[in-house]
mmCIF file of C-alpha atoms and ligand atoms in Angstrom:
data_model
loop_
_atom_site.group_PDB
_atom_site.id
_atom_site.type_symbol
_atom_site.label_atom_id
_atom_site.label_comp_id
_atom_site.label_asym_id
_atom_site.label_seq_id
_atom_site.Cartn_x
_atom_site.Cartn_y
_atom_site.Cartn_z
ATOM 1 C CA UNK A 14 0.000 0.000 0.000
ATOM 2 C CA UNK A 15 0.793 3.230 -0.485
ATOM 3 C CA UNK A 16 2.145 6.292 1.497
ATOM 4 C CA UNK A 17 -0.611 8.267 1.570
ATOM 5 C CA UNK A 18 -3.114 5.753 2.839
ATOM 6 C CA UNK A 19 -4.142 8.840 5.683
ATOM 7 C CA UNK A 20 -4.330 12.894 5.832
ATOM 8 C CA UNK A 21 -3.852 14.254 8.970
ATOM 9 C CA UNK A 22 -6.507 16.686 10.268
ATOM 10 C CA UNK A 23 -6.184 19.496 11.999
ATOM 11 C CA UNK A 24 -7.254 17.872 14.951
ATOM 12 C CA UNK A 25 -4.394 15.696 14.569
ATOM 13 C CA UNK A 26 -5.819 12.599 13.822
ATOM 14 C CA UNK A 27 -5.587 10.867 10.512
ATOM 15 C CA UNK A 28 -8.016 9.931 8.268
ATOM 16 C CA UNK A 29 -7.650 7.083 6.137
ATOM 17 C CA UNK A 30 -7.978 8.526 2.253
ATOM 18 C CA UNK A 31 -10.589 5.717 1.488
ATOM 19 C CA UNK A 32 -13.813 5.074 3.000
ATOM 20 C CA UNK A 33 -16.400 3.197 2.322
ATOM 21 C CA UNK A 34 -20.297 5.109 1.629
ATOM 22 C CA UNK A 35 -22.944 3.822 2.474
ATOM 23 C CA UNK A 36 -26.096 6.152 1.257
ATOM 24 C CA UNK A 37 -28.742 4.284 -0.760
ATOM 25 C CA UNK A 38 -27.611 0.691 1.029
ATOM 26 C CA UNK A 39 -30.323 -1.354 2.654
ATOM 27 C CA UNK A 40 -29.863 -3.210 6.221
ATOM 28 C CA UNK A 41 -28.865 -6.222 4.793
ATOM 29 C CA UNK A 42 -26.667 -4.642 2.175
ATOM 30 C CA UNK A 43 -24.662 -2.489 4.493
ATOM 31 C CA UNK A 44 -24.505 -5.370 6.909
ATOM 32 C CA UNK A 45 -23.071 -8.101 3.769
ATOM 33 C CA UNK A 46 -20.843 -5.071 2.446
ATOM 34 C CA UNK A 47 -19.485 -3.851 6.064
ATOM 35 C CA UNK A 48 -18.254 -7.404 6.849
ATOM 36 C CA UNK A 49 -16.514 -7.703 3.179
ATOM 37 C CA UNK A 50 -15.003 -4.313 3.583
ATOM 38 C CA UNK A 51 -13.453 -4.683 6.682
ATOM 39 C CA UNK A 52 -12.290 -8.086 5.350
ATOM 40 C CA UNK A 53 -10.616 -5.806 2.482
ATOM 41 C CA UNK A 54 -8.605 -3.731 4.820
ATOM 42 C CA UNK A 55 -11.208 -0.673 4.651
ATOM 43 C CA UNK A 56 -11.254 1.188 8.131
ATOM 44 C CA UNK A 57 -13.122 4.282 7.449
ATOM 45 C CA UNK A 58 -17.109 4.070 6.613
ATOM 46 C CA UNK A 59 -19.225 7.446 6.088
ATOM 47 C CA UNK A 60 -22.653 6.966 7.187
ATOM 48 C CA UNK A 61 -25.689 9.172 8.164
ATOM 49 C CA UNK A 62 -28.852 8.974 10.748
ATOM 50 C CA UNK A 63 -30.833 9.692 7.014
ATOM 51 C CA UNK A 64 -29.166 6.924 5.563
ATOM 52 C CA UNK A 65 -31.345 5.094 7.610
ATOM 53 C CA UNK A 66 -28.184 2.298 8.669
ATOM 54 C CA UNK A 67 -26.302 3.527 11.539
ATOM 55 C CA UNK A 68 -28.112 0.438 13.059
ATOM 56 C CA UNK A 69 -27.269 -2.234 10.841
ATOM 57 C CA UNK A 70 -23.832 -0.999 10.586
ATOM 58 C CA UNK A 71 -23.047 -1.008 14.212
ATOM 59 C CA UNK A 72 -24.356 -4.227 14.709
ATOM 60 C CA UNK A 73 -21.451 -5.756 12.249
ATOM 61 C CA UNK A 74 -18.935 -3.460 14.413
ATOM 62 C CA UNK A 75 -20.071 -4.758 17.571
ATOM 63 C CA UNK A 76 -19.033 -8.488 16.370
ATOM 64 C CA UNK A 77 -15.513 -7.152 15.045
ATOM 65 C CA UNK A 78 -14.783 -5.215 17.855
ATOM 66 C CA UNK A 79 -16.455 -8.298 20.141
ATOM 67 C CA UNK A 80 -14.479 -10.434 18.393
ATOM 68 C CA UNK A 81 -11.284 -8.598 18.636
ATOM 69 C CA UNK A 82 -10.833 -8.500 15.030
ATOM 70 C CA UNK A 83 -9.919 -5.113 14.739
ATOM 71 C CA UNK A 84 -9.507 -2.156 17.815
ATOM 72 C CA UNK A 85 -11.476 0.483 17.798
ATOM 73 C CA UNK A 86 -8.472 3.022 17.205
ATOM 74 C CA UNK A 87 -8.110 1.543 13.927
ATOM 75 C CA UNK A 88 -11.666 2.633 12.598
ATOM 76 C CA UNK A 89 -12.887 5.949 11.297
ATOM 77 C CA UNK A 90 -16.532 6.170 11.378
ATOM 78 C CA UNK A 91 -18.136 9.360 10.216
ATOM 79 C CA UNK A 92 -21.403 9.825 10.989
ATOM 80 C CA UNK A 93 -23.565 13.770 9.899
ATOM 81 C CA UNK A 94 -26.265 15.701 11.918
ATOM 82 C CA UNK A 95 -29.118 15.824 9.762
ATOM 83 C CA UNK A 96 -31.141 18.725 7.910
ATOM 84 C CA UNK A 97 -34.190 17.299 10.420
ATOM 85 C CA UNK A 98 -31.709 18.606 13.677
ATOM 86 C CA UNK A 99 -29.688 21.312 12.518
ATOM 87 C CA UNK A 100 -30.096 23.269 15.164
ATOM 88 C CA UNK A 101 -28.107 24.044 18.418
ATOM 89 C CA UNK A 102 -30.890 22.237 20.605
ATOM 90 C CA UNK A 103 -30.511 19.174 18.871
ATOM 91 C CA UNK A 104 -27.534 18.270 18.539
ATOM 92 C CA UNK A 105 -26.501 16.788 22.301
ATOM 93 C CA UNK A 106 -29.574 14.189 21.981
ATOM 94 C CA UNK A 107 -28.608 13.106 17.836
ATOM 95 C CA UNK A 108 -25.379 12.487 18.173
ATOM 96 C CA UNK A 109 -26.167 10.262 21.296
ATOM 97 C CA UNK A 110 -29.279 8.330 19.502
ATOM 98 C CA UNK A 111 -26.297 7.772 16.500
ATOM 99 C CA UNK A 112 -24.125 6.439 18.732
ATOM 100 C CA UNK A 113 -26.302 4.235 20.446
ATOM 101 C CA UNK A 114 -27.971 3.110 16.969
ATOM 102 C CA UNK A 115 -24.011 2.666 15.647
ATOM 103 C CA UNK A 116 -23.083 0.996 19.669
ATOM 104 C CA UNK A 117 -19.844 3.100 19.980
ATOM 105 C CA UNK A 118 -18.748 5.798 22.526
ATOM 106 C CA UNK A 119 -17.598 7.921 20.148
ATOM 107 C CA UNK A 120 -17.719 8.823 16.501
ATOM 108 C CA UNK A 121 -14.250 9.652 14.633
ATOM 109 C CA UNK A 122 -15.774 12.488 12.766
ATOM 110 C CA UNK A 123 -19.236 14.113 13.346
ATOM 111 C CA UNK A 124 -20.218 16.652 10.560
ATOM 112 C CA UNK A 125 -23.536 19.312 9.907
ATOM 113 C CA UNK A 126 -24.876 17.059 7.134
ATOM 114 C CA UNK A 127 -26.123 19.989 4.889
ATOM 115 C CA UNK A 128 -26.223 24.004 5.695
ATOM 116 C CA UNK A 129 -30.053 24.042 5.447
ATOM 117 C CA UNK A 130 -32.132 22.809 8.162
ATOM 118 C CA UNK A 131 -36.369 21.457 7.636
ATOM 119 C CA UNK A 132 -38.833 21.354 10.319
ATOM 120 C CA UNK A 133 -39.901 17.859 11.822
ATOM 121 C CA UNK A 134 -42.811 16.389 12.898
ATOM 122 C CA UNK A 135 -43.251 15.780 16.442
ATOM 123 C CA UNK A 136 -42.018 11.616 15.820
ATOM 124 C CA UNK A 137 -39.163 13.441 14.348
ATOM 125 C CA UNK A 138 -39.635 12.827 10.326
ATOM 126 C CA UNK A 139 -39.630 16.171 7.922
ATOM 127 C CA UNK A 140 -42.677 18.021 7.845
ATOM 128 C CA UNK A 141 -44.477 18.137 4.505
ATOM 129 C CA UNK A 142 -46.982 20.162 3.335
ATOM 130 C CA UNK A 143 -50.151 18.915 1.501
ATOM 131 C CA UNK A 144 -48.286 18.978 -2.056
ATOM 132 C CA UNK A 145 -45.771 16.771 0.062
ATOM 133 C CA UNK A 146 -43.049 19.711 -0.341
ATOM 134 C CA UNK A 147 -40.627 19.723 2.768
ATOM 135 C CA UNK A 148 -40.522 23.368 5.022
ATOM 136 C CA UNK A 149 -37.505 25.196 5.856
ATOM 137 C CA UNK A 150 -36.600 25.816 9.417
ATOM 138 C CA UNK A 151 -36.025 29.882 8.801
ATOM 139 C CA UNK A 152 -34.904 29.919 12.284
ATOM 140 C CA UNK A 153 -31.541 27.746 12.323
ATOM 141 C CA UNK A 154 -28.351 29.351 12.531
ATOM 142 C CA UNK A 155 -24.968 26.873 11.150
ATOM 143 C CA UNK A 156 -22.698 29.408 13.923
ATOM 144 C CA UNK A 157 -24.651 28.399 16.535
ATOM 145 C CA UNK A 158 -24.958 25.019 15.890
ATOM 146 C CA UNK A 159 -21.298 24.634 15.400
ATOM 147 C CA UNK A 160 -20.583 26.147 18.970
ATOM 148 C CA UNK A 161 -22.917 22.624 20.093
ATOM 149 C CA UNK A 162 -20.904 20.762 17.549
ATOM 150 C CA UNK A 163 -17.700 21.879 19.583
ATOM 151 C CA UNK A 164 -19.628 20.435 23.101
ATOM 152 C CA UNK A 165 -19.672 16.757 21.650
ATOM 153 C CA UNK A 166 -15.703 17.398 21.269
ATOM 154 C CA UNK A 167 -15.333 18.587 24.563
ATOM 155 C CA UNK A 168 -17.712 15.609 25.834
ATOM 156 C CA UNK A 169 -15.498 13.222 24.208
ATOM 157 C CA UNK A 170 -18.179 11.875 21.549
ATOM 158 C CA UNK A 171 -16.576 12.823 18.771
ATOM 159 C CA UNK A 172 -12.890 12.988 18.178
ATOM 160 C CA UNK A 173 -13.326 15.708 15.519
ATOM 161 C CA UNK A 174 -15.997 17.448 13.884
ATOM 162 C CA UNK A 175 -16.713 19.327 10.547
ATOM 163 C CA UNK A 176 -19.293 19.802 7.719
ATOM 164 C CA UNK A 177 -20.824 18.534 4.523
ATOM 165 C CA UNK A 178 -22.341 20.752 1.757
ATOM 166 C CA UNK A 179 -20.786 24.358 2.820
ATOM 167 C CA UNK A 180 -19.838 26.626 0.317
ATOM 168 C CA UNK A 181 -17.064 29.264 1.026
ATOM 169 C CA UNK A 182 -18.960 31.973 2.565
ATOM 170 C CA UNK A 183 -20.693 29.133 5.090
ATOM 171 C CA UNK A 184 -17.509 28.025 6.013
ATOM 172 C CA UNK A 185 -16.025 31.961 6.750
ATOM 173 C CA UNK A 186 -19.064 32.209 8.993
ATOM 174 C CA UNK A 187 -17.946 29.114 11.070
ATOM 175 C CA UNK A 188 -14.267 29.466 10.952
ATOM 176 C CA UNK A 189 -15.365 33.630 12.248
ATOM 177 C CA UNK A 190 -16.478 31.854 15.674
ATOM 178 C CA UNK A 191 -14.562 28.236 15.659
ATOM 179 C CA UNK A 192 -12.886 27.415 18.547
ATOM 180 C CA UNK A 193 -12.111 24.039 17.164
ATOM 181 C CA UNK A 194 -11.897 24.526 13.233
ATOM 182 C CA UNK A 195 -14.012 22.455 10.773
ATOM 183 C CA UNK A 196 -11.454 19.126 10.008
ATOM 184 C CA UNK A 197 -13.187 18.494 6.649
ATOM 185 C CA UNK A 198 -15.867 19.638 4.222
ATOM 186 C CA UNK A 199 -17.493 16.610 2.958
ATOM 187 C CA UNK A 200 -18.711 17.850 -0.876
ATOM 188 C CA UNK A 201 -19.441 16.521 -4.288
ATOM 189 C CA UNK A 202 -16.353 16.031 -6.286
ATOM 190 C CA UNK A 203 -15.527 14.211 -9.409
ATOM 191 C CA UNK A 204 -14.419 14.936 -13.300
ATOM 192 C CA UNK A 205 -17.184 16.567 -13.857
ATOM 193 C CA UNK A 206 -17.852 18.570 -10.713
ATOM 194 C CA UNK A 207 -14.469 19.950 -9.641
ATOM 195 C CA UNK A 208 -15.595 22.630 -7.864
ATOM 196 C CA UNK A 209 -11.706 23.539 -7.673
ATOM 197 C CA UNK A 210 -12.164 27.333 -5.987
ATOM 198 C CA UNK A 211 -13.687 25.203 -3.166
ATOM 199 C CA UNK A 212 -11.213 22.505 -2.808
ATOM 200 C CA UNK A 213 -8.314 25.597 -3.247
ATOM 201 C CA UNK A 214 -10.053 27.520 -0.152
ATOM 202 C CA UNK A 215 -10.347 24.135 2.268
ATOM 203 C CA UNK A 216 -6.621 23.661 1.840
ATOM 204 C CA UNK A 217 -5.402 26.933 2.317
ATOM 205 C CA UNK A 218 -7.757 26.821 5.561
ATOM 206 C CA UNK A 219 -5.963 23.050 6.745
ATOM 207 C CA UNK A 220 -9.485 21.642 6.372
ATOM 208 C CA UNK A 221 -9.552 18.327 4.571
ATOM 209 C CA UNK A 222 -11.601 17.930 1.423
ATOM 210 C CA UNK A 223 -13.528 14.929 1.313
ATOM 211 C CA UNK A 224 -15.098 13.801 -1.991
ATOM 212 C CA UNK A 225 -18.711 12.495 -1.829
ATOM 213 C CA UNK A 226 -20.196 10.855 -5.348
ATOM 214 C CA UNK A 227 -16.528 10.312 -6.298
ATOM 215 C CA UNK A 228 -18.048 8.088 -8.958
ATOM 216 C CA UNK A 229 -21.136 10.168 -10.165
ATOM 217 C CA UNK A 230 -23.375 8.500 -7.531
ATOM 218 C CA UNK A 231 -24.675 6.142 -10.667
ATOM 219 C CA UNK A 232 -27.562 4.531 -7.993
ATOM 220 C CA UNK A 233 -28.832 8.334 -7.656
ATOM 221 C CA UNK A 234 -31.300 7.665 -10.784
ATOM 222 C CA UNK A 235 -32.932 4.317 -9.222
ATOM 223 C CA UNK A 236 -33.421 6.928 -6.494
ATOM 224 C CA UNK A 237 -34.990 9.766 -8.225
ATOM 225 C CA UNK A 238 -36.917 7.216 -10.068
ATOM 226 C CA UNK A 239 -38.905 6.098 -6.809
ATOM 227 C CA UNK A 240 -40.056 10.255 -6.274
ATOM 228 C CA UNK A 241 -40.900 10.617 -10.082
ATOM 229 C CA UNK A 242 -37.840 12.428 -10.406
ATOM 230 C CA UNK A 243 -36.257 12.025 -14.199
ATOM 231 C CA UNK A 244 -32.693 13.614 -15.022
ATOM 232 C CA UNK A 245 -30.326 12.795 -17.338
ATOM 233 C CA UNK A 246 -27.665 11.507 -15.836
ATOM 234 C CA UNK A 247 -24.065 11.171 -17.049
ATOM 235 C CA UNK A 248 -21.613 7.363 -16.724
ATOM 236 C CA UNK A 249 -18.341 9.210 -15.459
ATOM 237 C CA UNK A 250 -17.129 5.054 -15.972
ATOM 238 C CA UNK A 251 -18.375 5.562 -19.392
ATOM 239 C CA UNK A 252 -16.441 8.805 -20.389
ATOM 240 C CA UNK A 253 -14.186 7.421 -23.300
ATOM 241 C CA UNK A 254 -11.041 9.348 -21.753
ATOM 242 C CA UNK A 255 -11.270 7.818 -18.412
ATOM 243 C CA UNK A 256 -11.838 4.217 -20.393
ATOM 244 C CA UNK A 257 -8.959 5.018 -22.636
ATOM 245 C CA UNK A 258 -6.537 5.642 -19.203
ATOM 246 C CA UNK A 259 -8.039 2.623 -17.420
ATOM 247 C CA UNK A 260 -7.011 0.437 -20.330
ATOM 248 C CA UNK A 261 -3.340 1.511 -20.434
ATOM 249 C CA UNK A 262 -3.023 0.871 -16.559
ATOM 250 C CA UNK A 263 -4.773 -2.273 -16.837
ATOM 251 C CA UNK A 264 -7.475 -0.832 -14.694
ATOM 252 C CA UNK A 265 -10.861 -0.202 -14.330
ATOM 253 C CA UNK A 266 -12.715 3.890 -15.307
ATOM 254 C CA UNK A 267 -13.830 4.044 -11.052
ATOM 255 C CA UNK A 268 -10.209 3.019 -10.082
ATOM 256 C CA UNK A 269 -8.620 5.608 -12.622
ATOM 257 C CA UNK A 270 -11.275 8.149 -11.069
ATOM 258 C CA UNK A 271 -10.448 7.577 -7.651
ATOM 259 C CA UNK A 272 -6.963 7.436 -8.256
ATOM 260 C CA UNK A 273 -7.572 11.255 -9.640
ATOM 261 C CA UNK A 274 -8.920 12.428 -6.529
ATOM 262 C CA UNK A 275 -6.736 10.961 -4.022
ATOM 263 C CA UNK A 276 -3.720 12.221 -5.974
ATOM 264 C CA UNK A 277 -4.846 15.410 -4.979
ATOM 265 C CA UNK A 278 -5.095 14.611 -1.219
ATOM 266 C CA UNK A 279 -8.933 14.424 -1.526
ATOM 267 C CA UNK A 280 -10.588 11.407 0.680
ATOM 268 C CA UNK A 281 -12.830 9.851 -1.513
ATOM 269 C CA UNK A 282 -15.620 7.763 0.030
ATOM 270 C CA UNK A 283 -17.252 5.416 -3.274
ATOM 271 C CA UNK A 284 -20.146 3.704 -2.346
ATOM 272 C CA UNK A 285 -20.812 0.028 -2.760
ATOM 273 C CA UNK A 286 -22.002 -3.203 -1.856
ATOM 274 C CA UNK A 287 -20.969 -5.492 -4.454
ATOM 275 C CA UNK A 288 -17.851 -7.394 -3.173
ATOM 276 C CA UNK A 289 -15.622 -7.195 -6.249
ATOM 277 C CA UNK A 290 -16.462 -3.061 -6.575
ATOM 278 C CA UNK A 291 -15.523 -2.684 -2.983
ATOM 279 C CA UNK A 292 -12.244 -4.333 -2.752
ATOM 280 C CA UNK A 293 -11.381 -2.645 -6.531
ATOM 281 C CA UNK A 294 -12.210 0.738 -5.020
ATOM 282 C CA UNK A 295 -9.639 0.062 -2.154
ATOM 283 C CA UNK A 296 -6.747 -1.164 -4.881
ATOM 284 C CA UNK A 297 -5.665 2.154 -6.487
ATOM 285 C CA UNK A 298 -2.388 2.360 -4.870
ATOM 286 C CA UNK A 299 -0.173 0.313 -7.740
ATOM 287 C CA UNK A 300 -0.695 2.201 -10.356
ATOM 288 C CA UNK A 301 0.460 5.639 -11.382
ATOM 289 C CA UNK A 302 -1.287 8.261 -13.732
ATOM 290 C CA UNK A 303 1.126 10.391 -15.988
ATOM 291 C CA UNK A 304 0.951 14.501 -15.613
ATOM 292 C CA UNK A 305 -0.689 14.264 -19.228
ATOM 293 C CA UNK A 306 -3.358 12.120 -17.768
ATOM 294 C CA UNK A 307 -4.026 13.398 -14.743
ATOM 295 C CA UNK A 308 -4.157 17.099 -17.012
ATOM 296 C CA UNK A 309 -6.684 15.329 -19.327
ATOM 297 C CA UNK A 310 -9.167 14.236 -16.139
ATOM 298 C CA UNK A 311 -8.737 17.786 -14.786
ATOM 299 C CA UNK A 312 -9.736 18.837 -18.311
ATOM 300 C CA UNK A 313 -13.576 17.343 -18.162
ATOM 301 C CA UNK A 314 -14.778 19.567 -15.391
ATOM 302 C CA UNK A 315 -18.624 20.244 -16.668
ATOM 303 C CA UNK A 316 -20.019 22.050 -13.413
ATOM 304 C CA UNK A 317 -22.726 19.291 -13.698
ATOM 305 C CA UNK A 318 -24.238 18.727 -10.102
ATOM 306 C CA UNK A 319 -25.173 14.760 -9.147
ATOM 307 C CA UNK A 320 -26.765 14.868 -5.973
ATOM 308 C CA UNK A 321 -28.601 18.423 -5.920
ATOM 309 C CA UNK A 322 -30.707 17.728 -3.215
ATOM 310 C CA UNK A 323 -33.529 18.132 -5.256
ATOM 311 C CA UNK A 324 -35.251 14.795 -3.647
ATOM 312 C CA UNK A 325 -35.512 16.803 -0.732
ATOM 313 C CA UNK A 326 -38.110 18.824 -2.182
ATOM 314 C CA UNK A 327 -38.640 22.519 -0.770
ATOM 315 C CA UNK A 328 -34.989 22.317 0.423
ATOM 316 C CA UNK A 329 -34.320 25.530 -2.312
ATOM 317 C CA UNK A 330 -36.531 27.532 -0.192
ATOM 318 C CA UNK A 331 -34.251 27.582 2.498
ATOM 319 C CA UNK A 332 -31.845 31.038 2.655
ATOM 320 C CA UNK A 333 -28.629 28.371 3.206
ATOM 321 C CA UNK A 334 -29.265 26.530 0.322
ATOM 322 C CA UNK A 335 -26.537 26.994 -2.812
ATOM 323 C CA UNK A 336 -26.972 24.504 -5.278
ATOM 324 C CA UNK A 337 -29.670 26.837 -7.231
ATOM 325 C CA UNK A 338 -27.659 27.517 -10.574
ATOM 326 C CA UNK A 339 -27.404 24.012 -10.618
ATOM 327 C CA UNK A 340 -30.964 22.923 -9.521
ATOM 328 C CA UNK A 341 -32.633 20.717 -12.093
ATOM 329 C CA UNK A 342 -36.101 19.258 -11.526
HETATM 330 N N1 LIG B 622 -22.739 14.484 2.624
HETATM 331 C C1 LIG B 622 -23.633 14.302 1.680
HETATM 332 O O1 LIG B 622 -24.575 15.083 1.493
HETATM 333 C C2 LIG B 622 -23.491 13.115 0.775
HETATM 334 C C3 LIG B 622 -24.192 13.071 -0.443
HETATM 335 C C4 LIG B 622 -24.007 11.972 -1.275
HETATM 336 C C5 LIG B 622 -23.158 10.935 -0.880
HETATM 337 N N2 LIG B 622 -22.527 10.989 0.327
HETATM 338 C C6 LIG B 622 -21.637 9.882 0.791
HETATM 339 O O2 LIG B 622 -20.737 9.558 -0.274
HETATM 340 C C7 LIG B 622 -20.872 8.182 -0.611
HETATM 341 C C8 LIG B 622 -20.547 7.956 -2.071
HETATM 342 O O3 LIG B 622 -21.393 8.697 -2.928
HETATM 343 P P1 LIG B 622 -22.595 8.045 -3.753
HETATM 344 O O4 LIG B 622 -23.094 6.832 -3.060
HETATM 345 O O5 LIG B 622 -23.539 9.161 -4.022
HETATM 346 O O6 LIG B 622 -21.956 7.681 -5.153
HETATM 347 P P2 LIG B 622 -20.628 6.995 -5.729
HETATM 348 O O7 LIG B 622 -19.820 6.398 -4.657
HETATM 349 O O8 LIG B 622 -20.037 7.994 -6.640
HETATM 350 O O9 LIG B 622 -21.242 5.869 -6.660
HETATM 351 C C9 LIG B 622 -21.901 4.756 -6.123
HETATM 352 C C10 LIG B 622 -22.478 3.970 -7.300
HETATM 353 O O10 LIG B 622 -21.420 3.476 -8.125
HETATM 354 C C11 LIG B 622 -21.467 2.044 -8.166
HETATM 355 N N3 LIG B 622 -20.073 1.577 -8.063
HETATM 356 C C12 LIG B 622 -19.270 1.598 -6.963
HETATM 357 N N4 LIG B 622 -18.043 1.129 -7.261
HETATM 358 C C13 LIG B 622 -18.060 0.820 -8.574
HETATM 359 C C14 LIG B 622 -17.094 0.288 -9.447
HETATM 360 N N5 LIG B 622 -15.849 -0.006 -9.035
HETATM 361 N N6 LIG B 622 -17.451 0.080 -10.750
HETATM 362 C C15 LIG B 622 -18.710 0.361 -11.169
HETATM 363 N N7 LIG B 622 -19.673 0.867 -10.390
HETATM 364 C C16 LIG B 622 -19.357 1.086 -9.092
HETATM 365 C C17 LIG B 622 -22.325 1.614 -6.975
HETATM 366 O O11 LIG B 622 -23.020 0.440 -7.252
HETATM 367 P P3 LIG B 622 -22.789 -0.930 -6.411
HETATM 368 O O12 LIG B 622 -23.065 -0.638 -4.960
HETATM 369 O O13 LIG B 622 -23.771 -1.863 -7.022
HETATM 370 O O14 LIG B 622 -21.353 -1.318 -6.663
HETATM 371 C C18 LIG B 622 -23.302 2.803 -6.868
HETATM 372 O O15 LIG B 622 -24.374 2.657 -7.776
HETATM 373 C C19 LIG B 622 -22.322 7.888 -0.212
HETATM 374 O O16 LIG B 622 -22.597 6.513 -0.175
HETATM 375 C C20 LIG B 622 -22.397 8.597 1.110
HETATM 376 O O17 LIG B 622 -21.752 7.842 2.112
HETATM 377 C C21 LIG B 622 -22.649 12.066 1.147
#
């Protein structure tokens, strides 16, 4: 393996540059796909409370960390406070139902899932209105909810913290009032969303960049499918350039993209639950890509948006919410 398996945070602890995601996985795939991973050598796994398998996943935890199979300084497991409790209030009694649904004492990263908040229902699930459009809670603030964020560091439930879905002037807000600075910014980035004035501003700040979708999130359109949603979606696998630099490594398109971002000290977190995809998502390290290629992947940037939140329907309402140029529907 190679050298730069982990970044180090600015908290000082290291992140391993592969994860494993788990969005859009049921119980039993997440459960099959945990096991294989951490089988494969994978140690860091990015859930979500609205991934809806903090459960599942802790249970196969509990049995390696039962069965001594691996310590529990030797994971990374991120978990996100949701849009439904993104607010200061909520955020001592989420992170403790996450880590009693995951059965750990502490997360290794806990991030503000998205900038916007939505109002809940009293049993806690997003308030709809009758045309089933989600509300905005108008009255969330992300600077005060990052002072609570900094408790559950102090409290020892979380070994660092950050966000997921800030843009630059979101993140100058928090860094204004930080006493413990953001360690990452979990975003969407691939060849065709680069979003490279982003990435540019998290480094110059020390706060990690980690790539969510590194693959174009291809299960997104099974997704939209079930809410009548119908975009056109692009193959990243598919682009003939990345083919063309796969076959002269004797490698597959989602290795040679992956390979891309890590190159760039981005974590990348691909998603799956197929065996083989897992374990060839983990072995990027033994192959090189030239300056010319590298320049050519850099070259596709398209500004085209994957996961645009649109799903969560209303969510462009809210004043936090950025992804408008880009909103299709
Ligand atoms: N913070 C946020 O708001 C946010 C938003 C989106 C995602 N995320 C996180 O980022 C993770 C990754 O993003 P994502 O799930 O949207 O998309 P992704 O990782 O870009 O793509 C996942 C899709 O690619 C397929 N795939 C995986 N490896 C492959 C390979 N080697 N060859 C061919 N196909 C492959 C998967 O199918 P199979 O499973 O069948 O292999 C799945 O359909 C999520 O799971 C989640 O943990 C966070």
């Amino acid at each position: 393996m190679a050298s730069n398996q982990f970044l180090t945070l600015n908290s000082g602890h290291k992140m391993p540059i592969i994860g494993l995601g788990t969005w859009q996985a049921s119980d039993e795939e997440v459960e099959a796909a945990i096991d294989v991973a951490l089988e494969a050598g994978y140690r860091h796994i990015d859930t979500a409370p609205i991934y809806r398998n903090e459960k599942a996943i802790g249970r196969v935890l509990k049995r390696w960390l039962d069965a001594g199979k691996v310590k529990r300084e030797e994971l990374f497991i991120v978990t996100k406070l949701p849009p439904t409790a993104n607010r200061a209030s909520d955020v001592a009694a989420t992170i403790k139902k996450s880590l009693a649904d995951l059965q750990l004492d502490y997360v290794d990263i806990y991030l503000i899932h998205t900038p916007i908040s939505v109002l809940t229902n009293e049993d806690g699930t997003i308030k709809l209105d009758s045309e089933g459009i989600m509300e905005p809670d108008l009255t969330s603030d992300i600077t005060t909810t990052w002072t609570e964020m900094e408790k559950v560091v102090a409290n020892g439930q979380a070994k660092s913290i950050g966000v997921s879905n800030f843009d630059q002037e979101q993140l100058e807000r928090v860094l204004k009032i930080a006493k413990i600075r953001p360690a990452t910014n979990q975003f969407e980035h691939h060849v065709y969303l680069q979003q490279r004035d982003l990435v540019d501003f998290c480094k110059a700040q020390g706060i990690v960049v980690t790539a969510y979708s590194p693959l174009g999130s291809k299960g997104i359109a099974k997704y939209n499918a079930v809410v009548g949603l119908v975009r056109d979606l692009p193959d990243l696998m598919d682009i003939p350039d990345v083919k063309q630099i796969a076959a002269a490594h004797g490698k597959t398109p989602a290795q040679v993209l992956l390979r891309w971002i890590i190159d760039r000290d981005i974590v990348v977190i691909p998603k799956s639950t197929n065996p083989e995809r897992l374990k060839q998502n983990l072995d990027v390290f033994d192959f090189k890509l030239t300056a010319e290629e590298s320049a050519k992947l850099s070259k596709l940037d398209q500004n085209f948006r994957v996961c645009d939140f649109s799903l969560l329907r209303g969510c462009e309402r809210h004043p936090e919410f950025r992804f408008k140029n880009q909103y299709t529907k």
